[in-house]
Coordinates of C-alpha atoms in Angstrom, one line a residue:
Chain A
M1 CA -12.0 -9.8 47.4
R2 CA -10.4 -6.8 47.0
A3 CA -12.4 -3.8 45.6
W4 CA -10.9 -0.9 43.8
Y5 CA -12.2 2.2 43.0
F6 CA -11.6 3.6 39.4
S7 CA -12.1 6.8 37.5
E8 CA -11.2 8.0 34.4
T9 CA -10.9 11.0 35.0
A10 CA -12.8 12.5 32.3
Y11 CA -13.1 15.7 31.4
P12 CA -17.2 15.8 30.8
D13 CA -18.1 20.1 29.3
L14 CA -18.2 18.9 25.8
P15 CA -19.7 20.6 23.2
D16 CA -22.1 19.5 21.3
P17 CA -20.6 15.7 19.5
E18 CA -21.7 17.1 15.7
T19 CA -19.6 19.8 16.1
Y20 CA -16.0 17.4 16.3
D21 CA -15.5 13.9 15.0
S22 CA -13.5 12.5 17.9
V23 CA -13.2 13.0 21.6
R24 CA -10.5 10.9 21.3
V25 CA -7.3 11.7 19.2
T26 CA -8.2 14.7 17.1
L27 CA -10.4 16.5 20.0
P28 CA -8.5 20.5 20.2
S29 CA -7.5 21.4 23.8
K30 CA -9.7 24.4 23.0
H31 CA -12.4 22.7 24.4
Y32 CA -10.5 22.4 28.0
D33 CA -10.4 25.0 30.4
P34 CA -7.5 24.4 32.7
R35 CA -9.5 26.2 35.9
K36 CA -12.8 23.8 35.4
G37 CA -9.8 21.0 34.8
A38 CA -8.0 21.4 38.0
D39 CA -11.7 21.3 39.8
I40 CA -11.9 18.1 37.9
Y41 CA -8.4 16.6 39.6
H42 CA -8.9 17.6 43.2
Q43 CA -12.5 16.3 43.1
R44 CA -11.2 13.0 41.7
L45 CA -8.3 12.9 44.1
D46 CA -10.4 13.6 46.6
E47 CA -13.1 10.4 45.9
W48 CA -9.6 8.7 46.1
C49 CA -8.8 9.9 49.4
A50 CA -12.9 8.6 50.8
A51 CA -12.0 5.2 48.8
D52 CA -8.7 5.1 51.2
E53 CA -10.4 6.0 54.5
F54 CA -13.5 3.9 53.4
G55 CA -11.4 0.5 53.0
L56 CA -11.0 0.6 49.9
D57 CA -7.6 0.0 47.5
I58 CA -7.4 2.1 44.6
M59 CA -7.0 2.3 41.1
M60 CA -6.0 5.0 38.2
N61 CA -5.1 4.7 34.6
E62 CA -3.7 6.7 32.1
H63 CA -4.5 7.4 28.1
H64 CA -3.3 10.6 26.2
Q65 CA -5.2 13.0 23.5
T66 CA -8.7 12.6 24.7
A67 CA -11.9 13.9 26.7
T68 CA -12.3 10.6 28.7
C69 CA -9.1 10.4 30.9
T70 CA -7.1 13.8 31.6
V71 CA -4.6 11.8 33.4
P72 CA -1.9 11.1 30.6
A73 CA 0.7 9.7 32.9
V74 CA -0.7 7.6 35.5
P75 CA 2.4 7.6 38.0
L76 CA 2.0 12.1 38.4
M77 CA -1.1 10.8 39.6
A78 CA 0.1 7.7 41.8
S79 CA 2.5 9.8 43.4
I80 CA 0.1 12.7 44.6
L81 CA -1.8 9.6 46.2
A82 CA 1.8 7.9 47.7
R83 CA 1.6 10.6 50.0
Q84 CA -2.3 11.7 50.4
T85 CA -4.0 8.0 51.5
R86 CA -2.4 5.5 54.1
N87 CA -4.0 2.0 53.5
A88 CA -5.5 1.3 50.1
R89 CA -2.9 -0.7 47.8
L90 CA -2.7 1.5 44.9
L91 CA -2.7 0.0 41.5
L92 CA -2.3 1.7 38.1
L93 CA -3.3 0.0 35.3
G94 CA -1.7 1.2 33.4
N95 CA 1.5 2.0 32.2
P96 CA 1.5 1.5 28.1
L97 CA 4.2 0.2 28.4
A98 CA 4.3 -1.0 24.1
N99 CA 4.6 2.9 24.2
R100 CA 6.6 4.4 26.3
R101 CA 10.3 4.6 25.0
Q102 CA 12.2 4.6 28.2
P103 CA 11.4 1.4 30.5
I104 CA 14.0 3.0 32.7
R105 CA 12.2 5.3 33.3
V106 CA 9.2 3.5 34.0
A107 CA 10.9 1.5 36.6
E108 CA 12.6 4.0 38.4
E109 CA 9.0 6.1 38.4
M110 CA 7.5 2.6 39.9
A111 CA 10.1 1.8 42.3
M112 CA 9.6 5.5 43.8
I113 CA 6.0 5.3 44.6
D114 CA 6.4 2.1 45.5
V115 CA 8.5 3.6 47.9
I116 CA 7.0 6.6 49.0
S117 CA 4.0 4.7 49.6
R118 CA 5.9 2.1 51.5
G119 CA 5.2 -0.9 49.5
R120 CA 1.8 0.7 48.6
L121 CA 2.4 -0.4 44.5
E122 CA 0.2 -2.5 41.8
C123 CA 2.1 -2.5 38.8
G124 CA -0.2 -2.8 35.3
F125 CA 1.7 -2.8 32.6
V126 CA -0.7 -3.1 29.6
R127 CA -0.6 -2.7 25.5
G128 CA -2.8 1.2 25.3
V129 CA -6.4 0.6 23.3
P130 CA -5.8 2.2 19.5
F131 CA -6.1 5.4 20.1
E132 CA -3.2 5.3 22.2
L133 CA -0.8 4.8 18.7
P134 CA -1.1 8.6 17.3
S135 CA -0.3 10.1 20.4
G136 CA 2.6 7.6 21.4
N137 CA 3.5 7.4 17.2
S138 CA 3.7 3.8 18.3
N139 CA 3.6 1.2 15.5
P140 CA 0.5 -1.0 15.7
M141 CA 3.4 -3.7 15.1
R142 CA 5.4 -5.3 17.1
M143 CA 3.8 -3.9 20.5
K144 CA 3.5 -6.9 22.3
E145 CA 7.0 -8.0 21.7
R146 CA 7.7 -4.8 23.0
L147 CA 5.1 -5.0 26.1
W148 CA 7.1 -7.9 27.0
E149 CA 11.1 -6.9 26.4
A150 CA 10.7 -3.8 28.6
H151 CA 8.8 -5.6 31.2
D152 CA 11.3 -8.2 30.9
L153 CA 13.4 -5.4 31.2
I154 CA 12.0 -3.0 34.1
V155 CA 11.8 -6.9 36.1
K156 CA 14.9 -7.1 36.1
A157 CA 15.9 -3.6 36.6
W158 CA 13.8 -3.5 39.8
T159 CA 15.8 -7.1 41.0
S160 CA 19.5 -6.2 40.5
H161 CA 21.0 -4.8 43.2
E162 CA 24.9 -5.6 42.7
G163 CA 25.6 -2.4 40.2
P164 CA 25.0 -2.0 36.5
F165 CA 23.6 -4.5 33.8
N166 CA 23.4 -4.5 30.5
W167 CA 20.8 -4.2 28.1
E168 CA 20.8 -4.3 23.8
G169 CA 17.7 -6.4 23.0
K170 CA 15.9 -5.7 20.4
F171 CA 14.0 -2.7 20.8
F172 CA 15.9 -1.1 23.8
H173 CA 19.5 -0.4 24.7
H174 CA 21.0 0.7 28.0
R175 CA 24.8 0.1 28.7
Q176 CA 24.4 0.9 32.9
V177 CA 21.6 -0.4 34.1
N178 CA 21.1 0.9 37.4
V179 CA 17.8 1.9 38.9
W180 CA 18.1 4.5 42.8
P181 CA 15.2 3.8 44.5
R182 CA 15.3 0.1 44.8
P183 CA 11.2 -0.7 45.1
W184 CA 10.0 -1.3 48.5
Q185 CA 8.1 -4.8 47.6
D186 CA 10.6 -7.5 47.6
P187 CA 11.8 -9.1 45.2
H188 CA 9.4 -6.7 43.5
P189 CA 6.1 -4.6 43.3
P190 CA 2.9 -6.9 42.2
I191 CA 2.6 -6.8 37.9
W192 CA -0.8 -6.9 36.7
I193 CA -1.2 -6.7 32.8
T194 CA -4.6 -6.2 30.8
T195 CA -6.1 -8.4 28.2
G196 CA -9.6 -9.3 26.0
N197 CA -8.2 -12.7 24.9
P198 CA -8.0 -16.0 26.4
D199 CA -4.6 -16.7 24.3
N200 CA -3.1 -13.6 26.1
A201 CA -4.1 -14.7 29.3
T202 CA -2.2 -17.9 29.1
E203 CA 0.7 -16.2 28.4
I204 CA 0.0 -13.5 31.4
A205 CA -0.6 -16.2 33.9
E206 CA 2.4 -18.5 33.1
K207 CA 4.6 -15.3 34.4
G208 CA 2.4 -15.5 37.1
H209 CA 1.3 -12.2 37.0
V210 CA -2.3 -10.7 38.0
G211 CA -4.7 -11.5 34.8
A212 CA -7.3 -8.6 35.1
T213 CA -10.1 -7.6 31.9
F214 CA -11.8 -4.7 32.0
I215 CA -15.9 -4.7 30.7
T216 CA -15.9 -8.3 28.9
G217 CA -19.0 -9.5 30.4
F218 CA -20.0 -13.1 32.1
D219 CA -18.5 -14.9 28.6
G220 CA -15.6 -12.5 27.4
C221 CA -14.7 -12.8 31.6
K222 CA -15.1 -16.1 31.9
A223 CA -13.0 -17.1 28.6
V224 CA -10.2 -15.1 29.7
F225 CA -9.9 -16.6 33.4
D226 CA -10.6 -20.1 31.4
G227 CA -7.2 -18.9 29.3
Y228 CA -5.8 -17.7 32.2
R229 CA -6.5 -21.3 34.5
R230 CA -5.1 -22.8 31.6
G231 CA -1.8 -21.3 31.5
W232 CA -1.2 -21.3 34.8
A233 CA -2.3 -25.1 35.9
Q234 CA 0.3 -25.7 33.0
A235 CA 3.5 -23.2 34.1
H236 CA 2.7 -23.6 38.1
K237 CA 0.7 -26.9 38.5
T238 CA -1.7 -25.8 41.4
P239 CA -5.0 -24.4 41.5
V240 CA -4.6 -20.5 40.3
P241 CA -5.4 -18.0 43.8
L242 CA -7.7 -16.6 43.5
D243 CA -5.9 -12.5 43.5
R244 CA -4.3 -13.8 40.4
L245 CA -7.7 -13.1 38.2
A246 CA -8.9 -9.4 38.3
Y247 CA -12.3 -8.1 36.7
L248 CA -13.4 -5.0 35.7
G249 CA -16.8 -2.9 35.2
F250 CA -19.3 -0.5 36.0
C251 CA -20.6 0.1 39.6
Y252 CA -23.0 2.0 41.6
V253 CA -24.8 1.7 44.9
G254 CA -27.5 3.7 46.1
D255 CA -29.9 3.2 49.4
T256 CA -32.1 0.9 47.2
D257 CA -32.1 -0.5 43.0
E258 CA -33.6 2.7 41.5
A259 CA -31.0 5.4 43.5
G260 CA -28.5 2.7 42.2
Y261 CA -30.0 2.2 38.8
A262 CA -30.4 6.3 38.5
G263 CA -26.2 7.0 39.4
A264 CA -25.3 3.6 37.4
E265 CA -27.1 5.6 34.6
K266 CA -24.0 8.7 35.1
L267 CA -21.6 5.8 34.9
L268 CA -23.0 5.4 30.9
W269 CA -21.3 8.5 29.3
Y270 CA -18.4 6.7 29.9
L271 CA -19.9 4.4 26.2
T272 CA -21.9 7.8 25.0
A273 CA -19.4 10.2 24.9
N274 CA -17.0 7.7 22.8
K275 CA -17.3 9.1 19.5
S276 CA -14.9 8.2 17.4
P277 CA -14.4 6.7 13.8
P278 CA -13.7 3.6 13.2
H279 CA -10.2 4.1 11.6
F280 CA -9.4 5.5 15.0
R281 CA -10.0 1.9 16.4
N282 CA -8.5 -0.4 13.6
F283 CA -5.3 1.0 13.0
P284 CA -3.0 -2.2 10.6
G285 CA -1.4 -4.2 12.9
Y286 CA -2.9 -3.9 16.3
M287 CA -5.2 -6.5 15.8
T288 CA -4.6 -9.8 13.5
P289 CA -4.7 -10.0 9.7
E290 CA -7.8 -11.5 10.0
A291 CA -9.7 -9.5 12.4
R292 CA -8.4 -6.7 10.6
A293 CA -9.9 -8.1 7.4
S294 CA -13.4 -8.7 8.9
V295 CA -13.8 -4.9 9.8
L296 CA -12.6 -4.9 6.2
K297 CA -15.4 -7.0 4.6
A298 CA -18.0 -5.5 8.1
G299 CA -17.6 -1.3 6.8
V300 CA -18.2 0.6 9.9
P301 CA -18.8 -1.8 12.5
K302 CA -22.2 -2.3 14.5
L303 CA -22.8 -1.3 17.4
E304 CA -22.6 -4.7 20.2
D305 CA -25.1 -5.7 22.7
H306 CA -22.0 -5.3 24.9
R307 CA -21.6 -1.6 24.6
I308 CA -25.2 -1.0 24.3
P309 CA -25.9 2.3 27.4
D310 CA -28.4 0.8 28.9
V311 CA -28.3 0.2 32.7
Q312 CA -30.2 -3.0 32.4
T313 CA -28.4 -4.3 29.5
Q314 CA -24.9 -3.4 30.7
I315 CA -26.2 -5.6 34.3
R316 CA -27.7 -8.2 32.2
V317 CA -23.8 -8.8 30.3
G318 CA -22.2 -8.7 33.1
N319 CA -20.4 -5.7 32.3
M320 CA -22.3 -3.6 35.5
F321 CA -23.6 -3.5 39.1
A322 CA -25.9 -1.1 40.0
G323 CA -29.1 -1.1 42.6
N324 CA -29.2 -1.7 46.6
P325 CA -26.7 -3.2 48.3
D326 CA -28.3 -6.5 48.2
T327 CA -28.9 -6.0 44.5
V328 CA -25.4 -5.3 44.1
F329 CA -24.3 -7.5 46.0
E330 CA -26.3 -11.0 44.6
Q331 CA -24.9 -9.2 40.8
I332 CA -21.4 -10.1 41.5
K333 CA -22.5 -13.0 43.5
K334 CA -23.8 -14.2 39.9
F335 CA -21.2 -12.6 38.1
Y336 CA -18.4 -14.6 40.4
D337 CA -19.9 -18.0 39.9
H338 CA -20.1 -18.0 36.5
V339 CA -16.6 -17.4 35.6
G340 CA -15.4 -19.6 37.9
G341 CA -14.0 -17.1 40.4
F342 CA -11.9 -14.5 41.0
G343 CA -9.8 -12.2 44.1
N344 CA -10.2 -9.1 42.8
L345 CA -12.9 -6.4 41.8
M346 CA -12.0 -3.7 40.0
F347 CA -15.1 -0.9 39.3
M348 CA -15.3 2.0 37.5
G349 CA -17.7 4.1 40.3
Q350 CA -17.1 7.9 38.6
A351 CA -17.7 9.0 34.8
G352 CA -19.0 11.9 33.3
H353 CA -21.0 14.3 35.4
M354 CA -21.7 12.5 38.3
K355 CA -20.8 14.5 41.5
S356 CA -17.8 13.8 44.2
A357 CA -20.7 13.6 46.6
E358 CA -22.7 10.8 44.4
T359 CA -20.0 9.7 43.5
I360 CA -18.4 9.3 47.7
K361 CA -21.9 8.5 48.3
G362 CA -22.1 5.4 46.5
L363 CA -18.6 4.3 47.8
K364 CA -19.2 4.0 51.2
L365 CA -22.6 2.4 50.7
F366 CA -19.9 0.0 48.7
A367 CA -17.9 0.1 51.7
D368 CA -20.1 -0.6 54.7
E369 CA -22.4 -2.6 52.9
V370 CA -21.4 -4.9 50.0
M371 CA -17.9 -5.1 50.5
P372 CA -17.5 -6.6 54.4
R373 CA -19.8 -9.9 52.3
L374 CA -18.0 -9.2 49.1
K375 CA -14.7 -11.1 52.0
E376 CA -16.0 -13.7 52.7
L377 CA -16.6 -15.0 49.0
K378 CA -12.6 -15.7 49.7
T379 CA -13.2 -18.2 52.1
S380 CA -16.1 -19.7 50.4
S381 CA -13.8 -20.8 47.2
A382 CA -9.8 -19.6 47.8
T383 CA -8.7 -20.6 45.0
A384 CA -10.1 -20.7 41.2
Chain B
M1 CA 19.6 -12.7 14.1
P2 CA 20.5 -15.5 11.1
G3 CA 21.7 -15.2 7.7
A4 CA 19.0 -12.9 6.4
L5 CA 20.3 -14.5 2.8
S6 CA 17.6 -17.3 4.3
W7 CA 14.9 -14.4 3.5
L8 CA 14.9 -15.5 0.1
D9 CA 14.1 -18.9 0.9
D10 CA 10.6 -17.6 1.6
L11 CA 10.4 -14.7 -0.7
T12 CA 7.0 -14.9 -3.3
I13 CA 8.4 -14.0 -6.1
T14 CA 6.3 -13.4 -10.1
R15 CA 8.1 -13.8 -13.2
K16 CA 7.0 -13.0 -16.8
G17 CA 7.7 -11.7 -19.9
D18 CA 11.1 -11.8 -21.9
G19 CA 13.0 -9.5 -22.3
P20 CA 15.9 -7.3 -20.5
P21 CA 14.9 -8.0 -16.6
L22 CA 12.9 -5.4 -14.8
L23 CA 13.1 -6.0 -11.0
L24 CA 9.4 -4.1 -10.1
L25 CA 8.7 -3.8 -6.5
H26 CA 5.0 -3.1 -5.6
G27 CA 3.8 0.1 -3.6
G28 CA 2.0 -0.2 0.1
S29 CA -1.2 -1.7 -1.6
G30 CA 0.1 -5.0 -2.1
P31 CA 1.3 -7.1 -5.5
L32 CA 0.4 -5.3 -8.9
E33 CA 0.0 -8.4 -11.0
G34 CA -3.3 -8.3 -12.7
M35 CA -3.5 -5.2 -13.6
P36 CA -3.3 -4.4 -17.4
F37 CA 0.0 -2.1 -17.2
W38 CA 1.5 -5.7 -15.5
S39 CA 1.4 -7.5 -18.4
D40 CA 1.6 -5.3 -21.0
L41 CA 5.2 -4.8 -19.2
T42 CA 6.3 -8.3 -19.7
R43 CA 6.0 -7.9 -23.4
D44 CA 9.4 -6.0 -23.5
F45 CA 10.7 -7.4 -20.4
D46 CA 11.7 -10.2 -18.1
V47 CA 9.3 -8.9 -15.3
I48 CA 10.9 -10.2 -11.6
A49 CA 8.0 -9.3 -9.5
P50 CA 9.2 -9.9 -5.9
T51 CA 6.8 -9.9 -3.0
H52 CA 7.9 -7.4 0.1
P53 CA 7.6 -10.2 3.1
G54 CA 5.0 -10.1 5.1
F55 CA 2.5 -8.1 2.1
A56 CA -0.3 -10.2 0.9
A57 CA -0.4 -12.5 3.1
T58 CA 3.4 -13.8 2.5
P59 CA 5.5 -14.8 5.3
S60 CA 7.4 -12.3 7.1
P61 CA 10.6 -13.8 8.8
Y62 CA 11.1 -11.4 12.4
D63 CA 13.9 -9.5 12.1
C64 CA 13.3 -7.9 8.4
D65 CA 11.1 -5.3 9.5
T66 CA 12.8 -2.0 7.5
V67 CA 13.0 -0.6 4.4
D68 CA 17.1 -1.3 4.8
D69 CA 16.2 -4.6 5.1
L70 CA 14.3 -5.4 1.8
A71 CA 17.2 -3.0 -0.2
Y72 CA 19.7 -5.8 1.0
L73 CA 17.0 -8.3 0.4
Y74 CA 16.7 -7.3 -3.4
L75 CA 20.3 -6.8 -3.6
D76 CA 20.8 -11.0 -2.4
L77 CA 18.1 -11.2 -5.5
M78 CA 19.7 -10.0 -7.9
D79 CA 22.8 -11.5 -7.4
R80 CA 21.3 -15.3 -6.1
L81 CA 19.7 -14.5 -9.4
D82 CA 22.3 -13.0 -11.5
I83 CA 20.4 -10.6 -13.1
R84 CA 22.4 -7.7 -14.7
D85 CA 21.7 -4.5 -16.6
A86 CA 18.3 -4.5 -14.9
V87 CA 15.9 -2.0 -14.5
L88 CA 14.6 -1.0 -11.1
M89 CA 11.3 0.1 -10.3
G90 CA 9.6 0.4 -7.8
F91 CA 6.1 2.0 -6.9
S92 CA 5.5 3.9 -3.6
I93 CA 7.2 2.4 -0.8
G94 CA 9.0 0.5 -3.1
G95 CA 10.4 3.7 -5.4
W96 CA 11.8 4.2 -0.9
I97 CA 13.4 0.0 -1.7
A98 CA 14.3 1.0 -5.1
A99 CA 16.3 4.5 -4.1
E100 CA 18.1 2.6 -0.7
I101 CA 19.2 -0.5 -3.5
A102 CA 20.8 2.3 -5.8
V103 CA 22.2 3.9 -3.2
K104 CA 24.0 0.9 -2.4
S105 CA 25.3 -0.6 -5.5
T106 CA 23.8 0.1 -9.1
A107 CA 26.4 -2.5 -10.4
R108 CA 23.6 -4.3 -10.8
L109 CA 21.2 -1.9 -12.6
S110 CA 20.6 -0.2 -15.8
R111 CA 18.4 2.1 -14.6
M112 CA 15.9 3.0 -11.9
I113 CA 12.4 4.3 -12.4
L114 CA 10.3 6.1 -9.5
V115 CA 7.2 5.5 -9.4
D116 CA 5.3 8.5 -7.2
A117 CA 7.8 7.4 -4.7
V118 CA 8.0 7.8 -0.9
G119 CA 11.8 7.9 1.1
I120 CA 12.9 11.2 2.1
K121 CA 11.7 14.4 3.8
V122 CA 12.0 17.0 1.5
G123 CA 9.8 20.0 3.7
D124 CA 11.3 21.9 7.1
R125 CA 9.8 19.3 10.5
E126 CA 5.9 21.2 10.8
T127 CA 5.0 20.3 7.0
R128 CA 3.9 16.2 6.2
D129 CA 5.2 15.8 2.7
I130 CA 3.7 12.4 2.8
A131 CA 0.0 11.8 3.8
D132 CA -0.4 10.0 6.7
V133 CA -2.6 7.0 5.2
F134 CA -3.5 5.4 8.4
I135 CA -4.9 8.3 9.8
H136 CA -7.4 9.2 7.4
S137 CA -11.4 7.8 6.6
P138 CA -11.2 5.4 3.3
A139 CA -13.7 7.7 1.8
V140 CA -10.7 11.0 2.4
L141 CA -7.8 8.1 1.9
A142 CA -9.1 6.9 -1.7
E143 CA -9.5 11.4 -2.4
K144 CA -5.9 11.7 -2.1
L145 CA -5.0 8.4 -3.3
Y146 CA -6.8 8.6 -7.1
H147 CA -8.2 11.6 -9.0
D148 CA -11.0 10.7 -9.8
P149 CA -11.7 8.3 -6.4
S150 CA -14.7 6.3 -7.5
K151 CA -11.8 4.4 -8.8
A152 CA -10.6 2.7 -6.1
P153 CA -11.8 -0.6 -5.2
D154 CA -13.7 -1.3 -2.5
L155 CA -12.2 -3.3 0.2
S156 CA -16.0 -4.1 2.2
A157 CA -16.5 -5.8 -1.5
M158 CA -13.9 -8.5 -1.6
S159 CA -13.4 -11.9 -1.2
Q160 CA -12.1 -13.2 1.8
E161 CA -9.5 -13.9 0.1
E162 CA -8.7 -10.1 -1.3
Q163 CA -9.7 -8.6 2.3
H164 CA -7.5 -11.2 3.9
K165 CA -4.6 -10.2 1.9
A166 CA -5.4 -5.8 1.8
A167 CA -4.9 -6.4 5.9
Y168 CA -2.1 -8.2 5.3
N169 CA -0.5 -5.2 3.2
Q170 CA -2.0 -2.9 5.4
Q171 CA 0.3 -3.9 8.7
S172 CA 3.5 -4.8 6.1
L173 CA 2.8 -1.3 5.1
A174 CA 3.5 0.2 9.1
L175 CA 5.3 -1.9 10.0
Y176 CA 8.3 -1.1 7.3
G177 CA 7.0 2.2 7.4
W178 CA 5.6 3.5 10.4
E179 CA 8.6 5.8 12.3
P180 CA 10.2 7.6 11.2
Y181 CA 7.2 8.3 8.6
L182 CA 7.8 6.1 5.0
H183 CA 10.9 7.9 4.9
N184 CA 14.6 7.5 5.7
P185 CA 16.3 10.9 7.6
K186 CA 19.8 9.9 5.9
L187 CA 18.6 8.7 2.2
K188 CA 17.9 12.9 0.7
G189 CA 21.8 12.9 1.2
R190 CA 22.9 10.0 0.0
L191 CA 21.2 10.3 -3.8
H192 CA 24.0 11.7 -5.0
R193 CA 25.4 7.8 -5.3
V194 CA 23.0 6.7 -7.9
D195 CA 25.2 6.1 -11.3
I196 CA 22.1 4.6 -13.6
P197 CA 19.9 7.7 -15.5
T198 CA 16.6 7.8 -13.3
L199 CA 13.4 8.6 -14.3
L200 CA 10.6 9.8 -11.7
I201 CA 7.2 9.2 -12.5
W202 CA 4.7 11.0 -11.3
G203 CA 0.5 11.3 -10.9
G204 CA -0.4 15.2 -11.4
S205 CA -3.4 14.4 -8.8
D206 CA -1.4 12.5 -6.6
G207 CA -2.1 13.4 -2.8
I208 CA -0.2 11.6 -1.0
V209 CA 3.1 12.7 -2.6
T210 CA 2.1 15.8 -4.8
P211 CA 3.9 16.2 -7.7
A212 CA 6.4 19.5 -5.8
Y213 CA 7.6 16.6 -3.4
G214 CA 8.6 14.5 -6.5
A215 CA 10.2 17.4 -8.7
A216 CA 12.6 18.1 -5.1
Y217 CA 13.3 14.3 -5.1
C218 CA 14.5 14.5 -8.7
D219 CA 16.8 17.0 -7.9
F220 CA 19.2 15.5 -5.7
I221 CA 19.4 12.6 -8.1
P222 CA 22.1 13.6 -10.3
G223 CA 20.5 14.3 -13.9
A224 CA 17.2 12.2 -13.7
R225 CA 14.4 13.8 -14.8
M226 CA 10.5 14.0 -14.2
V227 CA 7.2 13.0 -15.9
V228 CA 4.3 13.9 -14.5
I229 CA 1.1 11.5 -16.5
D230 CA -2.7 14.0 -15.5
E231 CA -5.5 12.7 -14.6
A232 CA -4.0 9.9 -11.9
G233 CA -3.1 9.9 -8.7
H234 CA -1.0 8.3 -6.7
S235 CA -1.1 5.2 -9.5
P236 CA -0.9 6.8 -12.6
Q237 CA 0.1 2.8 -13.9
F238 CA -3.3 2.0 -12.6
E239 CA -5.5 5.9 -14.0
Q240 CA -3.4 5.4 -17.1
P241 CA -1.9 2.6 -18.0
E242 CA -1.2 3.4 -21.6
K243 CA 0.5 6.9 -20.6
F244 CA 2.6 4.8 -18.4
V245 CA 3.8 1.9 -20.0
D246 CA 4.8 4.0 -22.5
Q247 CA 6.8 6.9 -20.7
V248 CA 8.7 3.0 -19.6
R249 CA 8.9 1.9 -22.5
G250 CA 10.7 5.3 -24.0
F251 CA 13.2 5.6 -21.3
A252 CA 14.2 1.9 -21.2
R253 CA 14.7 2.2 -24.9
E254 CA 16.7 5.7 -24.4
S255 CA 20.6 4.6 -25.0

């Protein structure tokens, strides 16, 4: 198993939530101090560099118009780390393809990072969460179709080396596609795609890309992986290689269980500092009409068990791994067995107000005490 | 794309009443059958009311995704039904579709009525002419839509079937109107082509598109005039049905 250290690069010094409607989409940038912001960028970059030194891999993402993630352009973070790290693989999860107007530009950015890093890029494509629609002015309808057309165009752009080709699709038009540089990896960097939905997982499996799911817990993750395994079996007639499946949870490792839980408590900022009105989460067309109808019926949806910001609850549902190294390994092992195995654990190991020293301490313990045992999981069952 | 003519085969059309044809194009909240004004109109008109593809859970051909598509769809519909001298009436986004039809061809039309229509851009680039219906809470939206927000339908209290249809209405409005937001930047410059008598009916309290927007719209259409119905918001046909129907009847009788 590989482990990917992730942080959202949050800007946590916010006013009383009573004074604003939403931490996303509409929070005025007057609440952002660039001097504090610069410190935050450098701290997060230092932590990713530490993860590299400890032998872990690195995951980054992007969000827009939000204090929860101050990386609105993930290729910029990745390009810094492509130069500053040595061994870690660099996962961008990901590029919000349905909201990017120029897929060719994405192909160029990713190829450049792949070359600078000498082939360490893992390229994620995501549809994007509903909050991203206003910033991209993106139509919530036909998002999936835009994502797949952009995907097809990017893959062809990466793998065509004999001069320009023509693309006149439904959503994107280019008459002279000829991307320089070409990627380092041949035929192209590995592609990851996120989903919380078993049917979409089936489609990702058919294309052979890594299927990733975020804090979906024991049963949600198992359903997604089962969907993936169905699609893979049908399309490829072989067992799923473990490296095709990825799960993201919160994780903090302490010397003791208490220290681990105390660190994990700080990660809950991600759940608690997420004030946003329901209508920012449910733009029409983003979800199926059936799902939207049930939202209309329910009015304001109540907080699911899944999102209750409590360390023991989050551990119980499978969103969080926390405690001393033995405890964390056992939690991950239990999760691994429940979902049928997977080859990539992405973990949010820093959030909100957690300081760099504490973050790096947790990372070091994870790398030294947990990671060697996770690597053995791979040998116990090579396929899922 | 296979011929858009085939889209007519799956089009849902409600047709009722006697009199001259009235092609009625509904707004973003979906088909209007069942409202008192609708049945009132069937006493004077042969009301022909298509459901825009995708609204109210009707079939949505994949390539039918712009208001321009809908305008051509209804031009094809009028050809197929061989409608002549029709009154074309559109509400909100239906008004936009009506205007797009009229700048293409008025061959089968006698008159046009635009009711709290969207479709053009009148202000500068930093002025939002049309309230962003996708960003507001239901309560704020009700304030903008209705003169009396207490009349706003409670989506959470609707039947499951109605909620299902409402979800389709909302996503279809997004499909057709997300960007450019509920307008065609070119339409304003084409409105000089409208060569049939045109009436704009506007709710005096409309908070989605204000009466000032309606007046600007009116100025672009040769010979058009506008009436404002007081104590009505974006849907005067719902909040003031009698006054609304009187205006329609009166306009249709003018020679």
